[in-house]
Short mmCIF file of C-alpha atoms in Angstrom, two decimals:
data_model
loop_
_atom_site.label_atom_id
_atom_site.label_comp_id
_atom_site.label_asym_id
_atom_site.label_seq_id
_atom_site.Cartn_x
_atom_site.Cartn_y
_atom_site.Cartn_z
CA MET A 1 -30.44 -21.13 -1.31
CA LEU A 2 -31.98 -21.55 -4.78
CA THR A 3 -30.22 -21.95 -8.12
CA TYR A 4 -31.79 -20.92 -11.43
CA GLY A 5 -30.35 -22.26 -14.66
CA ASN A 6 -29.79 -25.28 -16.85
CA ALA A 7 -27.58 -28.17 -15.68
CA PRO A 8 -26.35 -26.43 -12.50
CA GLN A 9 -24.35 -29.53 -11.53
CA GLN A 10 -22.07 -29.00 -14.53
CA LEU A 11 -18.92 -27.12 -13.54
CA ALA A 12 -19.01 -23.55 -14.79
CA ASP A 13 -16.01 -22.02 -16.55
CA VAL A 14 -15.99 -19.29 -13.91
CA ALA A 15 -18.02 -18.28 -10.86
CA VAL A 16 -18.81 -14.76 -9.68
CA VAL A 17 -19.52 -14.00 -6.02
CA MET A 18 -21.54 -10.87 -5.24
CA PRO A 19 -22.67 -9.90 -1.72
CA THR A 20 -25.38 -7.25 -1.63
CA VAL A 21 -27.72 -5.20 0.52
CA LEU A 22 -29.89 -4.65 -2.58
CA ARG A 23 -28.48 -1.26 -3.48
CA PRO A 24 -29.97 0.41 -6.59
CA THR A 25 -26.73 -0.38 -8.45
CA LEU A 26 -27.22 -4.15 -8.13
CA LEU A 27 -28.86 -4.54 -11.54
CA ARG A 28 -26.05 -2.66 -13.25
CA ALA A 29 -23.49 -4.96 -11.64
CA VAL A 30 -25.42 -8.12 -12.53
CA ARG A 31 -25.99 -7.00 -16.12
CA SER A 32 -22.25 -6.53 -16.51
CA VAL A 33 -21.88 -10.22 -15.61
CA TYR A 34 -24.62 -11.26 -18.02
CA THR A 35 -22.91 -9.46 -20.92
CA GLN A 36 -19.47 -11.04 -20.45
CA ARG A 37 -18.09 -12.38 -23.73
CA GLN A 38 -16.21 -15.56 -24.63
CA VAL A 39 -16.27 -17.16 -21.19
CA GLY A 40 -18.62 -20.13 -21.62
CA ARG A 41 -20.74 -20.97 -18.57
CA ILE A 42 -20.89 -18.57 -15.62
CA HIS A 43 -22.14 -19.36 -12.11
CA LEU A 44 -23.29 -16.13 -10.43
CA LEU A 45 -23.82 -16.36 -6.67
CA ILE A 46 -25.62 -13.47 -5.00
CA GLY A 47 -25.73 -13.35 -1.21
CA ILE A 48 -28.09 -10.95 0.55
CA ASP A 49 -26.53 -9.54 3.69
CA GLN A 50 -29.55 -7.42 4.55
CA ARG A 51 -32.59 -6.30 2.54
CA GLN A 52 -32.01 -2.54 2.63
CA GLY A 53 -33.15 -1.86 -0.94
CA ASP A 54 -35.74 -2.90 -3.50
CA ALA A 55 -36.20 -6.69 -3.43
CA ASP A 56 -38.06 -6.53 -6.78
CA GLN A 57 -34.61 -6.21 -8.36
CA LEU A 58 -34.16 -9.93 -7.76
CA ASP A 59 -37.14 -10.79 -9.95
CA ARG A 60 -35.85 -8.51 -12.71
CA LEU A 61 -32.35 -9.93 -12.67
CA LEU A 62 -33.70 -13.48 -12.81
CA ALA A 63 -35.99 -12.55 -15.70
CA GLU A 64 -33.01 -11.17 -17.62
CA ARG A 65 -30.76 -14.18 -16.93
CA PRO A 66 -29.15 -15.47 -20.16
CA ALA A 67 -28.99 -19.20 -20.80
CA HIS A 68 -25.25 -19.50 -20.18
CA VAL A 69 -25.50 -18.05 -16.66
CA ALA A 70 -26.74 -19.99 -13.64
CA VAL A 71 -27.79 -17.77 -10.73
CA THR A 72 -27.73 -18.88 -7.11
CA LEU A 73 -29.53 -16.66 -4.58
CA LEU A 74 -28.69 -16.99 -0.90
CA ASP A 75 -30.91 -15.14 1.56
CA LEU A 76 -30.40 -16.51 5.06
CA GLY A 77 -33.02 -14.16 6.48
CA TYR A 78 -30.42 -12.66 8.81
CA SER A 79 -27.01 -11.03 8.54
CA THR A 80 -23.82 -12.76 9.66
CA SER A 81 -22.09 -9.37 10.02
CA ASN A 82 -21.68 -8.04 13.54
CA ARG A 83 -22.78 -4.64 12.22
CA HIS A 84 -26.28 -6.10 12.01
CA GLY A 85 -26.06 -8.39 15.03
CA GLY A 86 -24.22 -11.33 13.49
CA TYR A 87 -21.00 -12.95 14.64
CA TYR A 88 -18.39 -12.15 11.97
CA PRO A 89 -16.42 -8.91 12.16
CA ASN A 90 -16.52 -8.10 8.43
CA THR A 91 -18.82 -5.09 8.43
CA TYR A 92 -19.79 -5.22 4.77
CA SER A 93 -20.98 -8.80 4.21
CA GLY A 94 -20.13 -10.92 7.22
CA SER A 95 -19.35 -14.46 6.09
CA LEU A 96 -21.17 -14.28 2.73
CA ARG A 97 -18.10 -14.12 0.48
CA THR A 98 -16.63 -17.10 2.33
CA ILE A 99 -19.82 -19.17 2.09
CA LEU A 100 -20.37 -18.35 -1.57
CA SER A 101 -16.73 -18.93 -2.50
CA TYR A 102 -16.99 -22.51 -1.27
CA ALA A 103 -20.44 -22.96 -2.85
CA ALA A 104 -19.25 -21.74 -6.25
CA ASN A 105 -19.43 -24.62 -8.73
CA SER A 106 -16.29 -23.73 -10.66
CA HIS A 107 -12.52 -24.00 -10.54
CA TYR A 108 -12.22 -20.20 -10.60
CA VAL A 109 -13.97 -17.58 -8.46
CA ALA A 110 -14.20 -13.87 -9.28
CA TYR A 111 -15.73 -11.20 -7.07
CA LEU A 112 -17.89 -8.18 -7.83
CA ASP A 113 -19.20 -5.59 -5.38
CA ASP A 114 -22.78 -4.56 -6.09
CA ASP A 115 -21.81 -0.95 -6.84
CA ASP A 116 -19.03 -1.83 -9.32
CA TRP A 117 -19.29 -3.18 -12.86
CA TRP A 118 -17.14 -4.79 -15.53
CA ALA A 119 -16.24 -4.29 -19.17
CA ARG A 120 -17.53 -7.12 -21.36
CA ASP A 121 -14.16 -8.87 -21.67
CA HIS A 122 -13.23 -8.67 -17.99
CA LEU A 123 -13.69 -12.36 -17.22
CA SER A 124 -12.25 -13.63 -20.50
CA SER A 125 -9.08 -11.61 -19.99
CA LEU A 126 -8.77 -12.85 -16.39
CA LEU A 127 -9.21 -16.47 -17.45
CA ALA A 128 -6.55 -16.03 -20.12
CA ALA A 129 -4.17 -14.49 -17.57
CA VAL A 130 -4.72 -17.14 -14.86
CA ASN A 131 -4.01 -20.04 -17.21
CA GLY A 132 -1.29 -22.10 -15.50
CA ARG A 133 -1.37 -19.87 -12.41
CA GLU A 134 -3.33 -19.68 -9.17
CA TRP A 135 -4.73 -16.15 -9.16
CA ALA A 136 -4.99 -13.15 -11.42
CA PHE A 137 -6.20 -9.57 -11.35
CA SER A 138 -7.21 -6.71 -13.60
CA TYR A 139 -6.80 -2.98 -13.18
CA ARG A 140 -9.65 -0.54 -12.67
CA TRP A 141 -11.16 2.82 -13.53
CA LEU A 142 -12.28 5.15 -10.74
CA VAL A 143 -15.85 6.44 -11.05
CA ASP A 144 -17.33 9.40 -9.17
CA ARG A 145 -20.33 8.14 -7.20
CA ASP A 146 -22.09 11.53 -7.26
CA THR A 147 -22.05 12.12 -11.02
CA GLY A 148 -21.36 8.70 -12.49
CA TRP A 149 -18.49 10.23 -14.47
CA ILE A 150 -15.35 8.19 -14.94
CA ILE A 151 -12.47 9.98 -13.24
CA CYS A 152 -9.29 8.26 -14.42
CA ARG A 153 -7.37 5.00 -14.33
CA ASP A 154 -6.42 3.89 -10.84
CA GLU A 155 -2.64 3.99 -11.12
CA TRP A 156 -1.80 4.13 -7.42
CA ASP A 157 -4.15 2.03 -5.23
CA SER A 158 -5.35 -1.32 -6.65
CA VAL A 159 -2.28 -1.97 -8.79
CA GLY A 160 -1.12 -5.41 -7.67
CA PRO A 161 1.84 -6.81 -5.72
CA GLY A 162 4.92 -4.71 -5.12
CA ARG A 163 3.45 -1.42 -6.33
CA GLY A 164 1.41 1.61 -5.35
CA ILE A 165 0.59 3.48 -2.19
CA ASN A 166 0.01 0.20 -0.29
CA LEU A 167 3.46 -1.19 -0.98
CA GLU A 168 5.12 -0.28 2.32
CA LYS A 169 2.30 -1.39 4.65
CA PHE A 170 0.68 -4.22 2.72
CA GLY A 171 3.03 -5.24 -0.08
CA GLY A 172 0.58 -3.81 -2.63
CA PHE A 173 -3.15 -4.30 -3.07
CA VAL A 174 -5.87 -5.65 -5.37
CA SER A 175 -9.50 -4.77 -4.73
CA PRO A 176 -12.07 -7.61 -4.60
CA SER A 177 -13.82 -6.66 -7.86
CA ASN A 178 -10.54 -7.14 -9.73
CA LEU A 179 -9.66 -10.59 -8.40
CA LEU A 180 -9.90 -14.09 -9.83
CA ILE A 181 -8.83 -16.93 -7.50
CA SER A 182 -8.33 -20.60 -8.28
CA LYS A 183 -9.87 -22.96 -5.75
CA ASN A 184 -6.55 -24.81 -5.75
CA CYS A 185 -5.10 -22.02 -3.64
CA GLY A 186 -8.32 -20.64 -2.20
CA HIS A 187 -9.30 -23.40 0.23
CA PHE A 188 -7.52 -21.83 3.20
CA ILE A 189 -7.77 -18.25 1.94
CA PHE A 190 -11.57 -17.92 1.63
CA PRO A 191 -12.21 -17.75 5.43
CA HIS A 192 -10.40 -14.41 5.55
CA TRP A 193 -13.31 -12.79 3.67
CA SER A 194 -15.30 -13.12 6.92
CA LEU A 195 -12.75 -11.31 9.07
CA ALA A 196 -11.66 -7.68 9.42
CA GLY A 197 -8.23 -6.15 9.05
CA PHE A 198 -9.16 -2.91 10.82
CA ALA A 199 -11.06 -2.01 13.97
CA ASN A 200 -13.97 -0.50 11.99
CA GLY A 201 -14.80 -3.88 10.46
CA SER A 202 -13.21 -3.23 7.07
CA GLY A 203 -9.92 -4.50 5.68
CA GLU A 204 -10.93 -8.06 4.81
CA ASP A 205 -9.59 -7.32 1.33
CA ARG A 206 -6.17 -6.58 2.84
CA LEU A 207 -6.23 -9.92 4.68
CA ILE A 208 -7.09 -11.74 1.45
CA PHE A 209 -4.32 -9.94 -0.41
CA ALA A 210 -1.81 -10.80 2.32
CA GLU A 211 -2.68 -14.48 1.89
CA LEU A 212 -2.49 -14.27 -1.90
CA LEU A 213 1.01 -12.78 -1.63
CA LYS A 214 2.07 -16.13 -0.19
CA VAL A 215 1.05 -17.74 -3.50
CA PRO A 216 3.65 -16.47 -6.01
CA SER A 217 1.89 -17.97 -9.03
CA TRP A 218 -0.13 -14.97 -10.25
CA ALA A 219 -0.63 -12.81 -13.31
CA SER A 220 -2.16 -9.50 -14.33
CA THR A 221 -4.33 -8.95 -17.39
CA GLY A 222 -2.62 -5.58 -17.87
CA ARG A 223 -6.01 -4.11 -18.70
CA HIS A 224 -8.44 -1.75 -16.96
CA THR A 225 -11.72 -3.69 -17.17
CA CYS A 226 -13.32 -2.92 -13.80
CA PHE A 227 -15.23 0.25 -12.94
CA TYR A 228 -14.99 1.12 -9.26
CA GLU A 229 -17.48 3.59 -7.83
CA ILE A 230 -15.88 5.76 -5.16
CA SER A 231 -17.41 8.33 -2.82
CA ARG A 232 -16.31 11.94 -2.46
CA GLU A 233 -15.41 11.16 1.14
CA HIS A 234 -12.88 8.55 0.05
CA LEU A 235 -11.62 10.74 -2.76
CA SER A 236 -10.82 13.44 -0.18
CA HIS A 237 -8.41 11.16 1.69
CA PRO A 238 -4.87 12.54 1.35
CA HIS A 239 -3.51 9.62 -0.70
CA HIS A 240 -6.27 9.97 -3.30
CA ALA A 241 -6.35 13.77 -3.24
CA ARG A 242 -2.60 13.91 -3.83
CA GLU A 243 -2.83 11.66 -6.88
CA LEU A 244 -5.80 13.53 -8.34
CA GLU A 245 -4.01 16.84 -7.90
CA ALA A 246 -0.94 15.45 -9.66
CA ARG A 247 -3.18 14.59 -12.63
CA ASP A 248 -4.81 18.04 -12.61
CA ILE A 249 -8.29 16.57 -12.09
CA ARG A 250 -10.06 19.70 -10.86
CA TRP A 251 -13.65 19.25 -12.07
CA LEU A 252 -14.47 16.92 -9.16
CA ASN A 253 -14.48 19.83 -6.73
CA ASP A 254 -15.50 22.60 -9.09
CA PRO A 255 -19.17 22.69 -10.22
CA ALA A 256 -18.35 25.52 -12.63
CA LEU A 257 -15.84 23.33 -14.46
CA MET A 258 -18.36 20.50 -14.62
CA ALA A 259 -20.86 22.91 -16.15
CA ASP A 260 -18.21 23.98 -18.67
CA VAL A 261 -17.61 20.37 -19.68
CA LEU A 262 -21.33 19.82 -20.26
CA ARG A 263 -21.68 23.09 -22.19
CA LEU A 264 -18.71 22.39 -24.45
CA ALA A 265 -19.85 18.82 -25.13
CA ALA A 266 -23.31 20.12 -26.06
CA GLU A 267 -21.79 22.78 -28.34
CA ALA A 268 -19.68 20.10 -30.02
CA THR A 269 -22.76 17.97 -30.69
CA VAL A 270 -24.68 20.90 -32.17
CA ALA A 271 -21.73 21.83 -34.39
CA LEU A 272 -21.35 18.27 -35.62
CA LYS A 273 -25.05 18.00 -36.49
CA SER A 274 -24.84 21.28 -38.41
CA GLY A 275 -21.92 19.98 -40.45
CA ASP A 276 -19.20 22.12 -38.86
CA ALA A 277 -16.71 19.35 -38.02
CA ALA A 278 -13.89 21.79 -37.26
CA ALA A 279 -15.98 23.58 -34.60
CA ALA A 280 -17.13 20.21 -33.22
CA LYS A 281 -13.53 19.07 -32.92
CA ALA A 282 -12.48 22.29 -31.18
CA ALA A 283 -15.32 22.18 -28.64
CA SER A 284 -14.78 18.46 -27.96
CA GLU A 285 -11.09 19.00 -27.37
CA GLN A 286 -11.83 21.84 -24.96
CA ALA A 287 -14.24 19.64 -23.01
CA LEU A 288 -11.71 16.80 -22.90
CA ALA A 289 -8.99 19.17 -21.73
CA LEU A 290 -11.12 19.74 -18.63
CA HIS A 291 -12.27 16.12 -18.29
CA PRO A 292 -10.29 13.63 -20.42
CA CYS A 293 -12.74 10.79 -19.76
CA HIS A 294 -15.97 12.55 -20.78
CA ILE A 295 -17.51 9.93 -23.06
CA PRO A 296 -19.95 12.07 -25.09
CA ALA A 297 -17.17 14.56 -25.91
CA MET A 298 -14.87 11.69 -26.86
CA HIS A 299 -17.48 10.20 -29.19
CA CYS A 300 -18.14 13.58 -30.77
CA LEU A 301 -14.42 14.09 -31.30
CA ALA A 302 -14.18 10.73 -33.09
CA ARG A 303 -17.02 11.69 -35.46
CA ALA A 304 -15.51 15.13 -36.08
CA GLU A 305 -12.04 13.76 -36.81
CA TRP A 306 -13.56 11.23 -39.21
CA SER A 307 -15.49 13.97 -41.04
CA LEU A 308 -12.27 15.93 -41.37
CA GLY A 309 -10.52 12.92 -42.92
CA HIS A 310 -8.33 12.21 -39.88
CA GLY A 311 -8.85 8.46 -39.76
CA ALA A 312 -6.15 7.53 -37.27
CA ALA A 313 -7.17 10.25 -34.80
CA ALA A 314 -10.83 9.26 -35.16
CA ARG A 315 -10.10 5.62 -34.44
CA ASP A 316 -7.96 6.53 -31.42
CA ALA A 317 -10.84 8.56 -29.99
CA ILE A 318 -13.51 5.93 -30.58
CA ASP A 319 -11.23 3.18 -29.21
CA HIS A 320 -10.94 5.15 -25.97
CA ALA A 321 -14.69 5.80 -25.84
CA LEU A 322 -15.41 2.09 -26.33
CA GLU A 323 -12.95 1.18 -23.58
CA LEU A 324 -14.94 3.38 -21.19
CA GLU A 325 -18.43 2.32 -22.28
CA ASP A 326 -18.34 -0.88 -24.28
CA GLY A 327 -22.06 -1.54 -23.97
CA ASN A 328 -23.17 1.72 -25.60
CA ALA A 329 -24.87 0.87 -28.93
CA THR A 330 -24.06 4.24 -30.50
CA ILE A 331 -20.38 3.95 -29.63
CA ILE A 332 -20.27 0.37 -30.86
CA ALA A 333 -21.85 1.38 -34.19
CA THR A 334 -19.37 4.23 -34.62
CA TRP A 335 -16.46 1.94 -33.77
CA GLN A 336 -17.61 -0.58 -36.37
CA GLU A 337 -17.99 2.13 -38.97
CA LEU A 338 -14.61 3.72 -38.33
CA HIS A 339 -12.73 0.44 -38.20
CA GLY A 340 -14.62 -1.05 -41.13
CA ARG A 341 -13.48 1.55 -43.66
CA ALA A 342 -10.12 2.02 -45.29
CA THR A 343 -7.59 4.09 -43.34
CA SER A 344 -7.79 7.72 -44.35
#
């Protein structure tokens, strides 16, 4: 185990635990930690379960490390998961989350899977919510793994205690990438990360949630600041498919509709560049009717509404675009422009 950073002995304001098998998405996840705002010092702990991907990513992420983030790398040289010959039944990281939770040099521990990522104010909003409490959580956006397109807000699965499709069996649910846990209550909870709730080696997150339910001092940020990548296989499960159908999300299983979204967004961009804001607005709205979270169409709509003198509608559109992609320089510049001028 090696730690990179200044004054690592100093308690960080928050720690982030990330198990990995070095998937290609690791850098995206780490960068979303590096760009967190208004959180002070961060201790990022990365545990390598098995080197299945490009190990050069580790050098790149260390080279990009900002001064306020200390990074601890743990590579045991073997996996503690029984999937790879280790002892612990948790298929997806063995005992790594448990080990790193205890090793975290902070009062508070957050978790991030290496294929998820966060909005820039994820940790600051969690820290504000947990103040005076023992654990907190955010909400999340679902992201299609195949296309990278944001699908919709998760309003049925990871929605906290006493809600959602997991209410009857589990009392609710919060996914790991949405959690923040105080070490005051975590001492006897962290070992459950190493176990499995189901026969296939998954379900450690359900065990953790069951333990957290015994700690009534919790809070929600009320905000969707986590982006959760989900496979088509999981999206086809009846509980997800039912919710997607209820929201009329059809493009996921219809390549022709996806092509229509791309065509309409491109037509909107061309119209906007040619000065035809009305046509740009119409094409953007058609694209968003098929896929309400298509970011380029949303940005184009904001610019078109602004050109047409519809200030409030323009700001609504750019606010939504920024919520979905708050690290995009073009969207940030447009947001600053639209919010920096007098209301139309």
